[in-house]
mmCIF file of C-alpha atoms in Angstrom:
data_model
loop_
_atom_site.group_PDB
_atom_site.id
_atom_site.type_symbol
_atom_site.label_atom_id
_atom_site.label_comp_id
_atom_site.label_asym_id
_atom_site.label_seq_id
_atom_site.Cartn_x
_atom_site.Cartn_y
_atom_site.Cartn_z
ATOM 1 C CA MET A 1 122.154 60.874 62.830
ATOM 2 C CA TYR A 2 121.391 58.538 65.712
ATOM 3 C CA THR A 3 121.911 54.813 66.216
ATOM 4 C CA LEU A 4 119.582 53.110 68.696
ATOM 5 C CA TYR A 5 120.328 49.760 70.294
ATOM 6 C CA TYR A 6 116.927 48.405 71.257
ATOM 7 C CA SER A 7 114.779 45.394 72.048
ATOM 8 C CA PRO A 8 111.077 45.401 71.068
ATOM 9 C CA GLY A 9 108.828 46.596 73.887
ATOM 10 C CA ALA A 10 111.711 47.181 76.333
ATOM 11 C CA ALA A 11 112.702 50.515 77.897
ATOM 12 C CA SER A 12 114.168 51.467 74.534
ATOM 13 C CA LEU A 13 110.617 51.790 73.182
ATOM 14 C CA VAL A 14 110.153 55.370 74.347
ATOM 15 C CA VAL A 15 113.429 56.464 72.748
ATOM 16 C CA HIS A 16 112.516 54.802 69.453
ATOM 17 C CA TRP A 17 109.065 56.400 69.638
ATOM 18 C CA LEU A 18 110.480 59.893 70.156
ATOM 19 C CA LEU A 19 112.939 59.456 67.290
ATOM 20 C CA LEU A 20 109.961 58.670 65.059
ATOM 21 C CA GLU A 21 107.856 61.491 66.520
ATOM 22 C CA ILE A 22 110.491 64.108 65.716
ATOM 23 C CA GLY A 23 111.438 62.542 62.394
ATOM 24 C CA ALA A 24 115.090 62.215 63.356
ATOM 25 C CA LYS A 25 117.341 60.275 61.014
ATOM 26 C CA HIS A 26 118.367 57.093 62.794
ATOM 27 C CA GLU A 27 119.518 53.513 62.456
ATOM 28 C CA LEU A 28 118.259 50.621 64.553
ATOM 29 C CA ARG A 29 120.364 47.826 66.043
ATOM 30 C CA LYS A 30 118.095 45.141 67.463
ATOM 31 C CA LEU A 31 119.361 43.121 70.413
ATOM 32 C CA ASP A 32 118.000 39.667 71.233
ATOM 33 C CA LEU A 33 117.844 39.785 75.030
ATOM 34 C CA ALA A 34 116.843 36.123 75.298
ATOM 35 C CA ALA A 35 120.030 35.191 73.443
ATOM 36 C CA GLY A 36 122.098 37.430 75.719
ATOM 37 C CA GLU A 37 123.235 39.793 72.991
ATOM 38 C CA HIS A 38 123.127 42.661 75.492
ATOM 39 C CA LYS A 39 125.810 40.916 77.545
ATOM 40 C CA ARG A 40 128.299 40.419 74.728
ATOM 41 C CA PRO A 41 131.639 42.257 74.970
ATOM 42 C CA GLU A 42 130.993 44.476 71.966
ATOM 43 C CA TYR A 43 127.779 45.798 73.508
ATOM 44 C CA LEU A 44 129.205 46.055 77.015
ATOM 45 C CA ALA A 45 131.870 48.326 75.551
ATOM 46 C CA LEU A 46 129.049 50.752 74.751
ATOM 47 C CA ASN A 47 126.886 50.107 77.808
ATOM 48 C CA PRO A 48 128.763 48.474 80.725
ATOM 49 C CA HIS A 49 125.476 47.720 82.501
ATOM 50 C CA GLY A 50 124.332 45.551 79.607
ATOM 51 C CA VAL A 51 120.852 47.015 79.317
ATOM 52 C CA VAL A 52 118.831 48.800 76.650
ATOM 53 C CA PRO A 53 118.566 51.433 75.399
ATOM 54 C CA THR A 54 121.868 52.796 74.223
ATOM 55 C CA LEU A 55 121.742 55.698 71.788
ATOM 56 C CA LEU A 56 124.776 56.740 69.774
ATOM 57 C CA ILE A 57 124.751 60.523 69.484
ATOM 58 C CA HIS A 58 127.385 61.686 67.012
ATOM 59 C CA GLY A 59 128.942 58.272 67.557
ATOM 60 C CA GLU A 60 129.072 58.620 71.351
ATOM 61 C CA PRO A 61 127.037 56.152 73.474
ATOM 62 C CA VAL A 62 124.489 57.524 75.944
ATOM 63 C CA SER A 63 122.154 55.365 78.032
ATOM 64 C CA GLU A 64 119.255 55.608 80.512
ATOM 65 C CA ALA A 65 115.840 55.953 78.876
ATOM 66 C CA ALA A 66 114.703 58.956 80.942
ATOM 67 C CA ALA A 67 117.929 60.831 80.204
ATOM 68 C CA LEU A 68 117.474 60.179 76.500
ATOM 69 C CA VAL A 69 113.857 61.363 76.671
ATOM 70 C CA LEU A 70 115.032 64.654 78.178
ATOM 71 C CA HIS A 71 117.856 64.998 75.674
ATOM 72 C CA LEU A 72 115.795 64.356 72.556
ATOM 73 C CA ALA A 73 113.152 66.874 73.602
ATOM 74 C CA ASP A 74 115.867 69.491 74.155
ATOM 75 C CA ALA A 75 117.843 68.641 71.027
ATOM 76 C CA HIS A 76 114.750 69.105 68.843
ATOM 77 C CA PRO A 77 112.944 72.081 70.424
ATOM 78 C CA ASN A 78 110.811 72.846 67.367
ATOM 79 C CA PHE A 79 108.536 69.941 68.287
ATOM 80 C CA GLY A 80 107.520 71.536 71.597
ATOM 81 C CA LEU A 81 107.962 68.410 73.697
ATOM 82 C CA ALA A 82 109.497 70.232 76.658
ATOM 83 C CA PRO A 83 108.566 73.532 78.344
ATOM 84 C CA GLU A 84 110.761 76.621 78.332
ATOM 85 C CA PRO A 85 113.938 76.162 80.426
ATOM 86 C CA GLY A 86 113.706 77.977 83.755
ATOM 87 C CA SER A 87 109.893 78.040 83.770
ATOM 88 C CA ILE A 88 107.716 76.510 86.464
ATOM 89 C CA GLU A 89 106.328 74.181 83.807
ATOM 90 C CA ARG A 90 109.865 73.011 83.127
ATOM 91 C CA ALA A 91 110.234 72.166 86.818
ATOM 92 C CA ARG A 92 106.984 70.192 86.706
ATOM 93 C CA TYR A 93 108.186 68.416 83.570
ATOM 94 C CA TYR A 94 111.380 67.326 85.327
ATOM 95 C CA GLN A 95 109.314 66.287 88.324
ATOM 96 C CA TRP A 96 107.148 63.953 86.234
ATOM 97 C CA VAL A 97 109.975 62.410 84.225
ATOM 98 C CA LEU A 98 111.954 61.700 87.391
ATOM 99 C CA HIS A 99 108.903 60.396 89.237
ATOM 100 C CA LEU A 100 108.214 57.961 86.434
ATOM 101 C CA ALA A 101 111.858 56.905 86.206
ATOM 102 C CA ASN A 102 112.610 56.717 89.941
ATOM 103 C CA THR A 103 109.313 55.513 91.444
ATOM 104 C CA LEU A 104 107.213 53.749 88.817
ATOM 105 C CA GLN A 105 109.807 52.097 86.582
ATOM 106 C CA PRO A 106 111.720 50.403 89.465
ATOM 107 C CA ALA A 107 108.444 48.957 90.757
ATOM 108 C CA PHE A 108 107.942 47.331 87.368
ATOM 109 C CA ARG A 109 111.422 45.841 87.620
ATOM 110 C CA THR A 110 110.383 44.178 90.865
ATOM 111 C CA TRP A 111 107.056 43.043 89.376
ATOM 112 C CA PHE A 112 108.752 41.363 86.409
ATOM 113 C CA TYR A 113 111.795 40.056 88.304
ATOM 114 C CA PRO A 114 110.724 39.514 91.947
ATOM 115 C CA ASN A 115 113.441 36.930 92.590
ATOM 116 C CA GLU A 116 116.076 39.497 91.709
ATOM 117 C CA ALA A 117 114.729 41.918 94.307
ATOM 118 C CA ALA A 118 113.953 39.594 97.194
ATOM 119 C CA GLY A 119 115.184 36.076 96.485
ATOM 120 C CA GLU A 120 113.085 33.000 95.776
ATOM 121 C CA ALA A 121 111.693 32.736 99.303
ATOM 122 C CA HIS A 122 110.256 36.253 99.256
ATOM 123 C CA ALA A 123 109.414 36.629 95.572
ATOM 124 C CA GLU A 124 105.623 36.571 95.977
ATOM 125 C CA ALA A 125 105.734 39.179 98.746
ATOM 126 C CA ALA A 126 107.968 41.368 96.595
ATOM 127 C CA LYS A 127 105.591 41.049 93.655
ATOM 128 C CA THR A 128 102.593 41.947 95.816
ATOM 129 C CA ARG A 129 104.378 45.017 97.121
ATOM 130 C CA ALA A 130 105.403 46.015 93.607
ATOM 131 C CA ARG A 131 101.791 45.815 92.449
ATOM 132 C CA GLU A 132 100.724 48.016 95.358
ATOM 133 C CA ARG A 133 103.360 50.609 94.469
ATOM 134 C CA ILE A 134 102.412 50.584 90.785
ATOM 135 C CA GLU A 135 98.709 50.979 91.509
ATOM 136 C CA ALA A 136 99.436 53.771 93.995
ATOM 137 C CA CYS A 137 101.281 55.582 91.200
ATOM 138 C CA TRP A 138 98.296 55.161 88.885
ATOM 139 C CA GLU A 139 96.013 56.593 91.597
ATOM 140 C CA HIS A 140 98.315 59.595 92.009
ATOM 141 C CA ILE A 141 98.574 60.274 88.278
ATOM 142 C CA GLU A 142 94.843 59.729 87.741
ATOM 143 C CA ALA A 143 94.012 62.347 90.374
ATOM 144 C CA HIS A 144 96.470 64.777 88.814
ATOM 145 C CA LEU A 145 95.061 64.286 85.306
ATOM 146 C CA ALA A 146 91.510 64.760 86.563
ATOM 147 C CA LYS A 147 92.531 68.091 88.042
ATOM 148 C CA ARG A 148 95.161 69.391 85.620
ATOM 149 C CA GLY A 149 95.050 67.151 82.510
ATOM 150 C CA PRO A 150 94.415 65.877 79.959
ATOM 151 C CA TYR A 151 98.223 65.467 79.721
ATOM 152 C CA LEU A 152 100.760 65.510 82.531
ATOM 153 C CA LEU A 153 101.523 69.187 81.897
ATOM 154 C CA GLY A 154 97.961 70.198 81.069
ATOM 155 C CA PRO A 155 96.609 70.871 77.579
ATOM 156 C CA SER A 156 99.750 70.015 75.596
ATOM 157 C CA VAL A 157 101.595 66.757 75.157
ATOM 158 C CA SER A 158 105.202 66.576 76.334
ATOM 159 C CA ALA A 159 107.980 63.999 76.224
ATOM 160 C CA ALA A 160 106.906 62.950 79.730
ATOM 161 C CA ASP A 161 103.635 61.612 78.301
ATOM 162 C CA PHE A 162 105.546 59.324 75.951
ATOM 163 C CA LEU A 163 107.438 57.858 78.912
ATOM 164 C CA LEU A 164 104.180 57.481 80.835
ATOM 165 C CA ALA A 165 102.498 55.711 77.902
ATOM 166 C CA MET A 166 105.351 53.201 77.655
ATOM 167 C CA LEU A 167 105.038 52.366 81.341
ATOM 168 C CA MET A 168 101.266 52.088 81.014
ATOM 169 C CA ARG A 169 101.831 49.563 78.245
ATOM 170 C CA TRP A 170 103.973 47.492 80.602
ATOM 171 C CA SER A 171 100.952 47.087 82.904
ATOM 172 C CA ARG A 172 98.750 45.596 80.172
ATOM 173 C CA ASN A 173 98.829 42.048 81.592
ATOM 174 C CA MET A 174 98.666 42.991 85.264
ATOM 175 C CA PRO A 175 95.546 42.218 87.344
ATOM 176 C CA ARG A 176 94.604 45.889 87.075
ATOM 177 C CA PRO A 177 96.228 47.626 84.100
ATOM 178 C CA ALA A 178 96.688 51.380 83.979
ATOM 179 C CA THR A 179 93.843 51.747 81.502
ATOM 180 C CA ASP A 180 91.376 50.739 84.236
ATOM 181 C CA TRP A 181 91.695 54.335 85.458
ATOM 182 C CA PRO A 182 89.528 56.594 83.254
ATOM 183 C CA GLN A 183 91.896 59.544 82.810
ATOM 184 C CA LEU A 184 94.867 57.271 82.181
ATOM 185 C CA GLY A 185 92.829 55.209 79.738
ATOM 186 C CA ALA A 186 91.887 58.330 77.809
ATOM 187 C CA LEU A 187 95.505 59.515 77.727
ATOM 188 C CA ALA A 188 96.585 56.105 76.438
ATOM 189 C CA GLN A 189 94.070 56.322 73.594
ATOM 190 C CA ARG A 190 95.324 59.771 72.605
ATOM 191 C CA MET A 191 98.950 58.623 72.608
ATOM 192 C CA LYS A 192 98.163 55.453 70.645
ATOM 193 C CA ALA A 193 96.331 57.541 68.023
ATOM 194 C CA ARG A 194 99.562 59.346 67.092
ATOM 195 C CA PRO A 195 100.965 58.317 63.688
ATOM 196 C CA SER A 196 104.370 57.792 65.303
ATOM 197 C CA PHE A 197 102.879 55.095 67.559
ATOM 198 C CA ARG A 198 101.552 53.115 64.618
ATOM 199 C CA LEU A 199 104.930 53.375 62.883
ATOM 200 C CA LEU A 200 106.669 52.322 66.099
ATOM 201 C CA TYR A 201 104.566 49.166 66.289
ATOM 202 C CA GLU A 202 105.292 48.373 62.668
ATOM 203 C CA ARG A 203 109.042 48.832 63.132
ATOM 204 C CA GLU A 204 109.239 46.828 66.367
ATOM 205 C CA GLY A 205 106.805 44.129 65.263
ATOM 206 C CA LEU A 206 104.507 44.678 68.239
ATOM 207 C CA THR A 207 100.832 43.778 68.429
ATOM 208 C CA GLU A 208 99.778 43.846 72.102
ATOM 209 C CA TRP A 209 98.181 47.063 73.399
ATOM 210 C CA ALA A 210 97.795 48.414 69.863
#
C-alpha cells in the first residue's frame, strides 16, 4: 500500500503514472501548490523541502521523483520496467534516469522560474539559456532514439521512458516542444497510448497534451 502526495501535472506525475501502470494499491493526497499546502508544517514533517512528490512506503516518506521511479521498477520486477541488475543495460538505464533528472529537469526549473535562478535583472537571459539546454537534450535523445530506439533502452519500454514522457509534456507550451523531433514525437504517442496514461489523466483532471 502506497500513499502519494501529488499535484496535477507536477513532478509527482511520473510516480502516479507508474503506480497505475503496475496496478499498485495506493491512496492519493492532492496538494494545492497555489495555496501553499506543500509548505504547511504537517507536510514539511514528511518532506522538509516542501516539494512534490512524497510517497509513503509502508508508512515511511520517500521523496525525489527519479528515486521513486527507480524504486517502483525494482519493487515490482514482474512488470519488466528495469533491466537485470548488474547488466550493461542496467547501467544504461541508470545513465538515462540520472541524465533526465540531473540535466534536463533542472533546466526546466530555470525555464519556469528564471527569477529564482538568476534574479529579476537576468531572468530573460536565464530563460534563453534554459531553452538552449532543453533543446540540446532533445537533440541528444533524438539522435540516440534514431540509432538505438524506439525506446531509450531499445525495443522495450522501461521506467526511464515514463520519466522522459513527463518531461516532454512539460515542454508542450515552449517555442519548440519535444514533439517537434520525429523520434521523440513517436515515443510520446506510444506512451500516451498506454491505458495507464488515460487513467492518469482522468485521475489528475488533466487535458493538455492528451
